[in-house]
Short mmCIF file of C-alpha atoms in Angstrom, two decimals:
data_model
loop_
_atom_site.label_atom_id
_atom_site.label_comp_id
_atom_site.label_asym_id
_atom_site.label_seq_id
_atom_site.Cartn_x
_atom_site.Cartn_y
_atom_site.Cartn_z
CA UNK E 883 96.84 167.19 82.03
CA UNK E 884 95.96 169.42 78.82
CA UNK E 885 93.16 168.88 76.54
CA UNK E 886 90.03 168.82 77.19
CA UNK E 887 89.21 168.27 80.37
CA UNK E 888 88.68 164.53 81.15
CA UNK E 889 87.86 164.07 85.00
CA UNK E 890 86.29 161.04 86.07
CA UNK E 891 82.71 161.64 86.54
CA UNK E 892 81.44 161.44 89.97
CA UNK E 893 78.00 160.45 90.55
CA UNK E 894 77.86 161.99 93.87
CA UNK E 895 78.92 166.26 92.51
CA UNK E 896 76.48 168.07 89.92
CA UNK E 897 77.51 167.72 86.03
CA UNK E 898 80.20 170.09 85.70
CA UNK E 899 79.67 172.74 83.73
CA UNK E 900 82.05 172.97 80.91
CA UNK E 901 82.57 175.15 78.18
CA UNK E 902 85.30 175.65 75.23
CA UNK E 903 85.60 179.54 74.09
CA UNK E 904 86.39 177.74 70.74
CA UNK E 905 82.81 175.89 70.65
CA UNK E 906 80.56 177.54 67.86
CA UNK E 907 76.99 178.11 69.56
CA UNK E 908 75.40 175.26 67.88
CA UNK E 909 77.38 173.09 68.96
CA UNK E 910 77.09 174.93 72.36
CA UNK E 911 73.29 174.48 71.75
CA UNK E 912 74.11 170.72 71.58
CA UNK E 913 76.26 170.59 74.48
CA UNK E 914 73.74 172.12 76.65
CA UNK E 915 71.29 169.96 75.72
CA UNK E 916 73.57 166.75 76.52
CA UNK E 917 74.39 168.27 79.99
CA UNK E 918 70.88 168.75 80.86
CA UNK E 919 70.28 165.23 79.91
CA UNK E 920 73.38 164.49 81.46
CA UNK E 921 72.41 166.56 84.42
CA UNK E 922 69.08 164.97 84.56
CA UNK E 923 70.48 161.39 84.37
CA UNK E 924 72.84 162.14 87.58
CA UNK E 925 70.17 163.66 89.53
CA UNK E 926 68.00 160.61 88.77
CA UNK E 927 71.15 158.37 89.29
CA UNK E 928 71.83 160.12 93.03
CA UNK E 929 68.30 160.30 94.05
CA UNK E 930 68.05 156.55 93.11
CA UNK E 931 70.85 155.70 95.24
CA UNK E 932 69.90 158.26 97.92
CA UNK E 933 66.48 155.77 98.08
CA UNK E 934 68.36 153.23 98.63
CA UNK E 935 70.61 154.70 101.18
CA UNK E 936 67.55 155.50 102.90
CA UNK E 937 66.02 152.31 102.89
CA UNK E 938 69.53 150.59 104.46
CA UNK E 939 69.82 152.93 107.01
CA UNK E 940 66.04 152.83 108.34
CA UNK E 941 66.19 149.06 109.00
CA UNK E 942 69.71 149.35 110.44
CA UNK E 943 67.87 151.46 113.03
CA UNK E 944 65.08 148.95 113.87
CA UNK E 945 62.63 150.02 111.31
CA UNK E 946 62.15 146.61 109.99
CA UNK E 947 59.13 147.90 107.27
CA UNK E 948 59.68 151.12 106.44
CA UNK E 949 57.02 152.94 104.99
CA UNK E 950 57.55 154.43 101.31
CA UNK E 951 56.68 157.90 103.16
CA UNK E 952 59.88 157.32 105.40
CA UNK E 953 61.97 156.39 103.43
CA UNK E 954 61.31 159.40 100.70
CA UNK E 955 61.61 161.65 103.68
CA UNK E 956 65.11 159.90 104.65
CA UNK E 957 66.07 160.55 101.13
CA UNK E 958 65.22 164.04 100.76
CA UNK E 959 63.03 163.12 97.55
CA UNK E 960 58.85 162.68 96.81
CA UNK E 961 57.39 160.48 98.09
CA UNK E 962 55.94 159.75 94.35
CA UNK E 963 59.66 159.31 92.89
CA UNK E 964 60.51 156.71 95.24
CA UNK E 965 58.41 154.37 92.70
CA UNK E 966 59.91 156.14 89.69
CA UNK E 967 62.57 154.70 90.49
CA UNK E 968 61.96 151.55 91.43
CA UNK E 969 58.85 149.38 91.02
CA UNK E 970 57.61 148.70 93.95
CA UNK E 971 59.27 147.75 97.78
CA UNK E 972 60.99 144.42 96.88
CA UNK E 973 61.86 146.02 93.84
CA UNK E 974 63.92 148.37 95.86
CA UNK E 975 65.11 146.00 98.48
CA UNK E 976 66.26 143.28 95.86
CA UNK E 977 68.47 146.08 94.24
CA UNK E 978 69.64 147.57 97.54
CA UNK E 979 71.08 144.15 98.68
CA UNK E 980 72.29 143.05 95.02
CA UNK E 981 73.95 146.49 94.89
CA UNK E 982 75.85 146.07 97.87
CA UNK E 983 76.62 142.45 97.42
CA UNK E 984 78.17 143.03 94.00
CA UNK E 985 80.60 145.67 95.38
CA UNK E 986 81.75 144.20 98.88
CA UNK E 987 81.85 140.28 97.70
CA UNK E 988 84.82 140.93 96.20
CA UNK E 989 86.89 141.60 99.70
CA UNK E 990 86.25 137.89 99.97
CA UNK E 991 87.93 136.33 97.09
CA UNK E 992 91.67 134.42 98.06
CA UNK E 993 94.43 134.93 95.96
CA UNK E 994 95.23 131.46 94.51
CA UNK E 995 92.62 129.55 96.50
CA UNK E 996 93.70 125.98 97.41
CA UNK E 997 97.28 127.10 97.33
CA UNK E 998 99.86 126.59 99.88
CA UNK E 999 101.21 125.33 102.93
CA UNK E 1000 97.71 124.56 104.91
CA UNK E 1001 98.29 127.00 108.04
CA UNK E 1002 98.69 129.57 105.51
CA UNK E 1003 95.47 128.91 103.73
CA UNK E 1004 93.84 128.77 107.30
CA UNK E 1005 94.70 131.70 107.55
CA UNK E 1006 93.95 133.32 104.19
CA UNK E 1007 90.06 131.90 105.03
CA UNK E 1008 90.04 133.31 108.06
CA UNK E 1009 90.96 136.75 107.25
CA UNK E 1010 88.99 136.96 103.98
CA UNK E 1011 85.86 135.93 105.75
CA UNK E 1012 86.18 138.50 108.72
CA UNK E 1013 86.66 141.07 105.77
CA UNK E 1014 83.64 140.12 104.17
CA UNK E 1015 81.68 140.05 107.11
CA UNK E 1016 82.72 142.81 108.58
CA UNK E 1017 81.99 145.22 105.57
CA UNK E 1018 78.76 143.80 105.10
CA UNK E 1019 77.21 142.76 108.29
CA UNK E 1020 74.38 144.91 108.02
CA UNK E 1021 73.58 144.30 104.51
CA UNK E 1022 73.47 140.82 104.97
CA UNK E 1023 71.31 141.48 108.11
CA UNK E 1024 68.69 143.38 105.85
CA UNK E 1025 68.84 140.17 103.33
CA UNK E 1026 68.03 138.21 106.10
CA UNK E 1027 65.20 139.92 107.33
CA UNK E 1028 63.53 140.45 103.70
CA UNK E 1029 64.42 137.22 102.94
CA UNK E 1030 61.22 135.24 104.08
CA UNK E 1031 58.83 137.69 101.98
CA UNK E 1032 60.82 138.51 99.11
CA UNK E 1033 61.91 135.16 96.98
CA UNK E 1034 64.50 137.28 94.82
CA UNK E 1035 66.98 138.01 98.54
CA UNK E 1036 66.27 134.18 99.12
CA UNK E 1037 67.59 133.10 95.94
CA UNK E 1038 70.74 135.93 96.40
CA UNK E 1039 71.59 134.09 99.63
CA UNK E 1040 71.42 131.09 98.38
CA UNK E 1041 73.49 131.81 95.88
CA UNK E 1042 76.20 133.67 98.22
CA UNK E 1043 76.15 130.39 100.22
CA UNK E 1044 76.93 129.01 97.45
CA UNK E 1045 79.92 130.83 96.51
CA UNK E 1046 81.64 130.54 100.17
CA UNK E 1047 80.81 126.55 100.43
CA UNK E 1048 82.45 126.12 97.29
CA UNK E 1049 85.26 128.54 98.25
CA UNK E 1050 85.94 126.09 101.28
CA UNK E 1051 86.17 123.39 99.20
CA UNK E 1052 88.14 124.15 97.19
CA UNK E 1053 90.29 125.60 99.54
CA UNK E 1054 91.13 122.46 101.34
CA UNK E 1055 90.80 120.57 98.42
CA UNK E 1056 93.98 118.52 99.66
CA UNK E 1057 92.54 117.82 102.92
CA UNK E 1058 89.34 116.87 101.56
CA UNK E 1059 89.50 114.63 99.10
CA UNK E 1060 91.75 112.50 101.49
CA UNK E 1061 88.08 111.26 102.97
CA UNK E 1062 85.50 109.01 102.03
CA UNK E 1063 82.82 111.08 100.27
CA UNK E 1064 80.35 111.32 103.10
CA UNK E 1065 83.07 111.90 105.23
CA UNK E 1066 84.34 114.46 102.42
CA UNK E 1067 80.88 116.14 102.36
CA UNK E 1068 80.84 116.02 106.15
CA UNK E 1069 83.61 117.92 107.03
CA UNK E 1070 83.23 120.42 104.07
CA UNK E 1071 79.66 120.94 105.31
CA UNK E 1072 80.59 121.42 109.10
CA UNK E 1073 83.64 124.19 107.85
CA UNK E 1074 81.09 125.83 105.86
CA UNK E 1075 78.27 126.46 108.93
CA UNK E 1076 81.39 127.54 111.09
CA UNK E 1077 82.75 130.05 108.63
CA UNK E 1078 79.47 131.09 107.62
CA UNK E 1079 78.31 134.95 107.98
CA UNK E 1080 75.23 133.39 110.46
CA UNK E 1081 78.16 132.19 112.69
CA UNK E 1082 79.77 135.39 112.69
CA UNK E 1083 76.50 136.99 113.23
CA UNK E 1084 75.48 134.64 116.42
CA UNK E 1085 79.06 135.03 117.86
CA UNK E 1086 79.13 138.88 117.42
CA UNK E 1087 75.69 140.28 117.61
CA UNK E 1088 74.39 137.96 120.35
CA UNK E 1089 77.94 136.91 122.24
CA UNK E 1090 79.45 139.90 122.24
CA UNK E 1091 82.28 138.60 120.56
CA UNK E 1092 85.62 140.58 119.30
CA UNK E 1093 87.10 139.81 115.77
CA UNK E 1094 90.11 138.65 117.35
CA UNK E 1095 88.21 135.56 119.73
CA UNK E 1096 86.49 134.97 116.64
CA UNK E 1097 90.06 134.62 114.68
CA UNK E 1098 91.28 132.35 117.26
CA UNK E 1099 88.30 130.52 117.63
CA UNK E 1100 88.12 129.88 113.75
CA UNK E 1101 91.50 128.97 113.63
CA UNK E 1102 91.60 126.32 116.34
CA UNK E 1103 88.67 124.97 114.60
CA UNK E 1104 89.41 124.40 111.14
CA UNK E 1105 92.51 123.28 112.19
CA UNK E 1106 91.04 120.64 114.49
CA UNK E 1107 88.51 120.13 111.96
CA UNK E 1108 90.77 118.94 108.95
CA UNK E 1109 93.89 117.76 111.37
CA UNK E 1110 92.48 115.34 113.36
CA UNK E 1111 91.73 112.80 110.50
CA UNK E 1112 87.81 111.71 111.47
CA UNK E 1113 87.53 108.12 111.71
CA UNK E 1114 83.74 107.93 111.28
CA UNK M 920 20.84 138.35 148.10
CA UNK M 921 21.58 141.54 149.18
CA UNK M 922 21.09 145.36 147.00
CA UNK M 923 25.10 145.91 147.82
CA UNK M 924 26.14 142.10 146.72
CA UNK M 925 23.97 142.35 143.97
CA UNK M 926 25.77 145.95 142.49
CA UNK M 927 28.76 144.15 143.54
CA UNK M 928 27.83 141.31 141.56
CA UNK M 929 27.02 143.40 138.59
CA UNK M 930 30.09 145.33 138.82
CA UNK M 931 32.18 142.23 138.99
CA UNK M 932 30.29 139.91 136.67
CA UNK M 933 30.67 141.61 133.81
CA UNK M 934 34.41 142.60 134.80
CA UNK M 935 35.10 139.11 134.53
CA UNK M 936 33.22 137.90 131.77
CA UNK M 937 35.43 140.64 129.84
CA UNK M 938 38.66 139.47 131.14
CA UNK M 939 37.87 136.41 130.68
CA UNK M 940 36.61 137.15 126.92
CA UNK M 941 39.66 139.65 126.67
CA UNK M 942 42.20 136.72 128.02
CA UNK M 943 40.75 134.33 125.84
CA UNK M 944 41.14 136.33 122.40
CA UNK M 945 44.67 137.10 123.51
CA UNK M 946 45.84 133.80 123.31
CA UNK M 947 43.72 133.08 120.17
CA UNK M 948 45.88 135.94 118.64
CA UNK M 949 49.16 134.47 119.89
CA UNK M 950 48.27 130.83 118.41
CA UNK M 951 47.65 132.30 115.10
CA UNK M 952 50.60 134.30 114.55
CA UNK M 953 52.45 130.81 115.34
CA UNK M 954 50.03 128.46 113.55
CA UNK M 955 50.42 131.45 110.32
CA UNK M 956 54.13 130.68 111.01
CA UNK M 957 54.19 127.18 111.39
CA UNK M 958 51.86 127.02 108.47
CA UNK M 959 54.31 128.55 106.66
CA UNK M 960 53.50 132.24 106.30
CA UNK M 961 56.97 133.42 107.90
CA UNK M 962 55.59 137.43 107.77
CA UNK M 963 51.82 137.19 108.48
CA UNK M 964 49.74 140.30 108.09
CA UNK M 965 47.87 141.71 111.37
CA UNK M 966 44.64 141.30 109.16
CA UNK M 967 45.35 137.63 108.40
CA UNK M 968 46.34 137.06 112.49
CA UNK M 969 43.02 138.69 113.36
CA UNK M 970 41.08 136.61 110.54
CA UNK M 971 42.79 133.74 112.09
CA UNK M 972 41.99 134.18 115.77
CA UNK M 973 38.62 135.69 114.93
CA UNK M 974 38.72 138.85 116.34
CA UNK M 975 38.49 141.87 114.55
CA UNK M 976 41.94 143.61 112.93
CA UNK M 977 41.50 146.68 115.82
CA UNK M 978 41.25 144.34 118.54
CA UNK M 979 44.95 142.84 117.78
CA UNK M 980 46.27 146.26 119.60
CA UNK M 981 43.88 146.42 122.07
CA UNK M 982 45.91 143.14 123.57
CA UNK M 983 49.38 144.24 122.51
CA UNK M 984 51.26 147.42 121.97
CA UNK M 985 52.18 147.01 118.27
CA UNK M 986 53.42 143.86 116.41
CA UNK M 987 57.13 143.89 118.00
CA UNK M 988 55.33 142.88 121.49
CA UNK M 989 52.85 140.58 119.87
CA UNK M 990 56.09 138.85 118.17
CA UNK M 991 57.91 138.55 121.39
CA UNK M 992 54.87 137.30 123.78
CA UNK M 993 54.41 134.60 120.95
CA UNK M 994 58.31 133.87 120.84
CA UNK M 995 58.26 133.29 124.48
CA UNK M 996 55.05 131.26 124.85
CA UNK M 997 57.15 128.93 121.98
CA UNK M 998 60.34 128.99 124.34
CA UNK M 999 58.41 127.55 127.22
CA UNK M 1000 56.34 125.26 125.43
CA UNK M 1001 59.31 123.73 123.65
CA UNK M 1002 61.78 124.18 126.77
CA UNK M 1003 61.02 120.33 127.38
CA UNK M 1004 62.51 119.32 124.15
CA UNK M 1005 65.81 120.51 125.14
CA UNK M 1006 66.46 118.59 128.04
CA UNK M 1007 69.74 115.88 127.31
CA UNK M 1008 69.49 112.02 128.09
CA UNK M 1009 71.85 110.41 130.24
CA UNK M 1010 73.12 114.09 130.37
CA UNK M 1011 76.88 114.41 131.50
CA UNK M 1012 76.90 110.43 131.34
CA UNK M 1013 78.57 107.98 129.43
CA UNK M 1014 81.69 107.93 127.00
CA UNK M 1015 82.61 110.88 125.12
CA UNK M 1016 80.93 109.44 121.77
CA UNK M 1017 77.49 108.78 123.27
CA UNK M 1018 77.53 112.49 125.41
CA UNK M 1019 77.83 113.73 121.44
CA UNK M 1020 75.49 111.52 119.91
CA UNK M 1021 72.89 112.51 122.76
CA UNK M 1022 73.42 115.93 122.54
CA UNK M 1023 73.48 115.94 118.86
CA UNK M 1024 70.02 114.21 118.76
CA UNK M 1025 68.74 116.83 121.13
CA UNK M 1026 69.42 119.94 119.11
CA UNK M 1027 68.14 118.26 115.68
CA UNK M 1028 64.57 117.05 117.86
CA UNK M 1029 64.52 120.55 119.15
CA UNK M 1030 65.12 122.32 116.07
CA UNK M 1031 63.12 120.16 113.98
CA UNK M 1032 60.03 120.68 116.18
CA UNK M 1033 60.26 124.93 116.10
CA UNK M 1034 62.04 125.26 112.80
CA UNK M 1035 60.27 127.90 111.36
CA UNK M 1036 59.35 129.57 114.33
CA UNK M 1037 62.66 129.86 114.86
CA UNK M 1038 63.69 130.87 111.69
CA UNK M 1039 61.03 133.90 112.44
CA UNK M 1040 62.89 134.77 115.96
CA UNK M 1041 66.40 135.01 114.51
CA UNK M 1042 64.93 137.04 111.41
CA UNK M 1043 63.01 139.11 113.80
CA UNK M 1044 65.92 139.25 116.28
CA UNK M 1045 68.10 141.79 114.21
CA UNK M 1046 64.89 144.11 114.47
CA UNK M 1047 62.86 143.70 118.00
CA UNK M 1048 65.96 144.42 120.50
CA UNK M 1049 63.79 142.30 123.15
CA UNK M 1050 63.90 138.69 121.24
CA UNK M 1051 67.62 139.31 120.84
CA UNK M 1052 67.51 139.07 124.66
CA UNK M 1053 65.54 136.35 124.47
CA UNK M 1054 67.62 134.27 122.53
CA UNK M 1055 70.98 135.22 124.55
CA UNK M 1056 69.34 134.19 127.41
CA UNK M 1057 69.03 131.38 125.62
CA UNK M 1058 72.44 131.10 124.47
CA UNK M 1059 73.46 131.21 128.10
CA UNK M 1060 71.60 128.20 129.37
CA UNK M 1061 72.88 126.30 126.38
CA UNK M 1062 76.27 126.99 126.79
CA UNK M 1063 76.25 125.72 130.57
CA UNK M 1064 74.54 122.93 129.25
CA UNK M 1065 77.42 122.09 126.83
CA UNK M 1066 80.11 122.70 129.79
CA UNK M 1067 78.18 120.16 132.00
CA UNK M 1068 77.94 117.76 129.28
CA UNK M 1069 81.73 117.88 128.20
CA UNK M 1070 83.51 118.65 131.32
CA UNK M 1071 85.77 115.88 131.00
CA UNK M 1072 87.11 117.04 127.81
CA UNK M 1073 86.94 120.81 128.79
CA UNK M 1074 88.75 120.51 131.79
CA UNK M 1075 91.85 119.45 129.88
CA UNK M 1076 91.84 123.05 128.51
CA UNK M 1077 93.23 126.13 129.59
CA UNK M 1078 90.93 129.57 130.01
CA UNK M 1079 91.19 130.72 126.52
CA UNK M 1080 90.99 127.49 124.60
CA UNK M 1081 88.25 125.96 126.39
CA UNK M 1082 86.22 129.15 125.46
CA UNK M 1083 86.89 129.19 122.20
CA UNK M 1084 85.81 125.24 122.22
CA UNK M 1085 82.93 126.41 123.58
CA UNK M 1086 82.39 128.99 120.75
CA UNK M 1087 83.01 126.05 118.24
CA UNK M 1088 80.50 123.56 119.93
CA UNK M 1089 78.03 126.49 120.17
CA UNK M 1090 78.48 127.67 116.56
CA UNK M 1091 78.54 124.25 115.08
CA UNK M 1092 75.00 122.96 116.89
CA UNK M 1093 73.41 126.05 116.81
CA UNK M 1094 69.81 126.53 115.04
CA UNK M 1095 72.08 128.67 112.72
CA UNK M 1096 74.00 125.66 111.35
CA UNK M 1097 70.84 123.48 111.10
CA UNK M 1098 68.89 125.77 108.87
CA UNK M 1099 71.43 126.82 106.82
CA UNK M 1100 72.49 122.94 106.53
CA UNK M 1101 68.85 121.84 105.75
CA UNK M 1102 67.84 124.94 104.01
CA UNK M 1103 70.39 126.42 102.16
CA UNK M 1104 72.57 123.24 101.53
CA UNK M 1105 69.77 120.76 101.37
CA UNK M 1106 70.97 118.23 103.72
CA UNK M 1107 68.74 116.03 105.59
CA UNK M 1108 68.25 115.94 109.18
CA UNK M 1109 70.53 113.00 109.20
CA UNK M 1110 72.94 114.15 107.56
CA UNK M 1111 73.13 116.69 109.69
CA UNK M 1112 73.47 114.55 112.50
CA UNK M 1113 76.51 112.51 110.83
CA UNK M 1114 78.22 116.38 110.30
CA UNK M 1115 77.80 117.48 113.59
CA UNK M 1116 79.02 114.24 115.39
CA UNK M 1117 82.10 114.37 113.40
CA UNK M 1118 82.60 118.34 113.75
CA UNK M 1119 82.32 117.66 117.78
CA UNK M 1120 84.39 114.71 118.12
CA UNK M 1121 86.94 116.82 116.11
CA UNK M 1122 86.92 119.72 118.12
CA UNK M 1123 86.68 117.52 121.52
CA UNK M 1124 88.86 114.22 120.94
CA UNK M 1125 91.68 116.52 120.63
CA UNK M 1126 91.12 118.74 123.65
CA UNK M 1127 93.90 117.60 125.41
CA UNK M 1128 96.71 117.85 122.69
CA UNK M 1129 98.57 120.88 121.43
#
């Protein structure tokens, strides 16, 4: 490409250092001054995430408090910027988990939800929800523990839950609405606990569990589940 | 009395007064990290524990190593004190429907009883490597339980389907499912019930057909 030089910027190298021989020094003056702000802005921006990085990693390794000391050490910043950054503990915990949510909830999304021959869509749930879960299992973990004591990560789950019980329902929308409404609700509610990331969790964390028992497990079951025509 | 009984006597006495004293506080401090819980204080502060059981905030670690060991003494004096709660009526008796209604109503007593407390383990489980062996061990028991109360239906199965029944039955009745039913969804206990009933029938009625 010619021109100036338009690379994407990447949060994680230094502000490049540019420079036009055709640039008259006040604008050069002006430049500067934008980089340094620029340069400041990045450093602030990768420290920030650094904190967070920090803070994720420490509970993944049994930490389940982690002192501001620790995780400024983890970081490789002061102990003092740590609240620079962020306001106080559950400040920084609420954004770590939002952070991550926002970026891997996406993996779970269907392509034209509720569409389709129904083993297909089986399938399609199954695998988007092992994606999901898989890429975020320890995140969701974290939310989990911080949950109880910080009201924000309680609301985010809820509202995640949310999301994936409306997902199902809509999903076997055609299946569904076949039943009575209790029934209805029933159904949707016990395909919602089964394909929920707390099954996954229990199934892989405590039962030792492979992806692929867990595929054929969720399979059989939402296909008993919604085949078999509950009479009650 | 004797000069030796007596030193003995003085050397014991006070021995055992202080175990005594020492045993007692102990289990004052394990009530009131469970009563905090119950109580609703899901993450209770070693000051507010001590406050609690009336000892002094030093004296918490003088009993236990550090909170992880506190949490998991407390987590299994609630295991055996609720370990009654889980046992089945009529288990492995009766037609299909009443082995899942009786089941069913087992899990929602026990859960309802330790809810919180259990909502504490699990949280605490990801962190304190010890109460995740706690609750696969019990994991294990329940899952025998379930194959004694539906071997009829399981029977039917080959190897791999029958485990992955099991997986489903275990999944759908687990304390997991309840609190994210009750909790998260907002059903009520008997809705619950009606949920899981269906959900088992469901995954059991059919056990025999491919």
């Amino acid at each position: 490409m010619n021109g100036p030089r338009l690379r994407p910027v990447d949060p994680d190298e230094p502000a490049a250092v540019g420079g036009g021989g055709e640039a008259s020094e006040a604008a050069a003056g002006v430049v500067e001054a934008v980089e340094e702000e620029d340069g400041r802005r990045q450093r602030r921006r990768r420290n920030r995430e650094a904190v967070i990085r920090a803070l994720l990693d420490l509970i993944e390794e049994g930490d389940i408090d982690p002192t501001v000391g620790a995780i400024a050490d983890r970081a490789g910043v002061s102990h003092r910027s740590v609240f620079r950054y962020f306001d106080d503990l559950n400040d920084l915990g609420r954004t770590a988990i939002e952070q991550q949510f926002r970026e891997t909830l996406p993996l779970g999304v269907i392509p034209g939800v509720g569409t389709g021959p129904f083993d297909e869509r089986v399938t399609a749930i199954v695998e988007a929800r092992l994606r999901v879960y898989t890429r975020t299992a320890r995140l969701w973990r974290v939310a989990v523990v911080k949950a109880p004591r910080i009201p924000e990560v309680e609301r985010g789950l809820q509202m995640v839950n949310d999301v994936l019980a409306d997902q199902v329902r809509r999903h076997f929308a055609t299946e569904l609405d076949r039943l009575p409404g209790d029934e209805a609700t029933a159904v949707a509610d016990a395909l919602t606990s089964l394909l929920s990331f707390e099954a996954y969790d229990l199934q892989v964390r405590l039962f030792d569990r492979d992806v692929d028992q867990l595929r054929r497990q969720w399979t059989l079951a939402v296909h008993r589940l919604l085949a078999s025509e509950p009479d009650r | 009395m004797s000069i030796e009984s007596a030193r003995r006597r003085r050397e014991i006495g006070p021995d055992d007064g202080r175990r005594k004293r020492r045993e007692r506080n102990r289990e004052a401090v394990i009530e009131a990290l469970l009563g905090l819980i119950r109580a609703g204080d899901l993450d209770p502060t070693v000051v507010k524990i001590a406050e609690r059981a009336g000892v002094s905030h030093r004296s918490v670690f003088r009993y236990f190593d550090d909170m992880a060991d506190l949490t998991r003494t407390a987590f299994e004096r609630e295991i055996e004190a609720t370990a009654r709660l889980a046992s089945i009526h009529r288990y492995g008796h009766g037609s299909s429907e009443d082995r899942i209604a009786h089941l069913v109503e087992t899990r929602l007593r026990m859960y309802t009883a330790t809810h919180l407390v259990s909502r504490v383990a699990r949280a605490k489980s990801t962190v304190i490597e010890e109460v995740d062996r706690q609750l696969a061990g019990i994991q294990d028991a329940v899952e025998a339980q379930h194959e004694g109360q539906f071997r009829l239906e399981l029977d039917r199965l080959d190897a791999e389907r029958r485990a992955r029944v099991l997986d489903a039955i275990l999944v759908t009745t687990s304390f997991e499912s309840f609190d994210l039913l009750l909790r998260l969804r907002g059903r009520s206990v008997d809705e619950i019930g009606l949920t899981w009933r269906l959900a088992l029938q469901a995954l059991l009625d059919e056990a025999g057909a491919e």
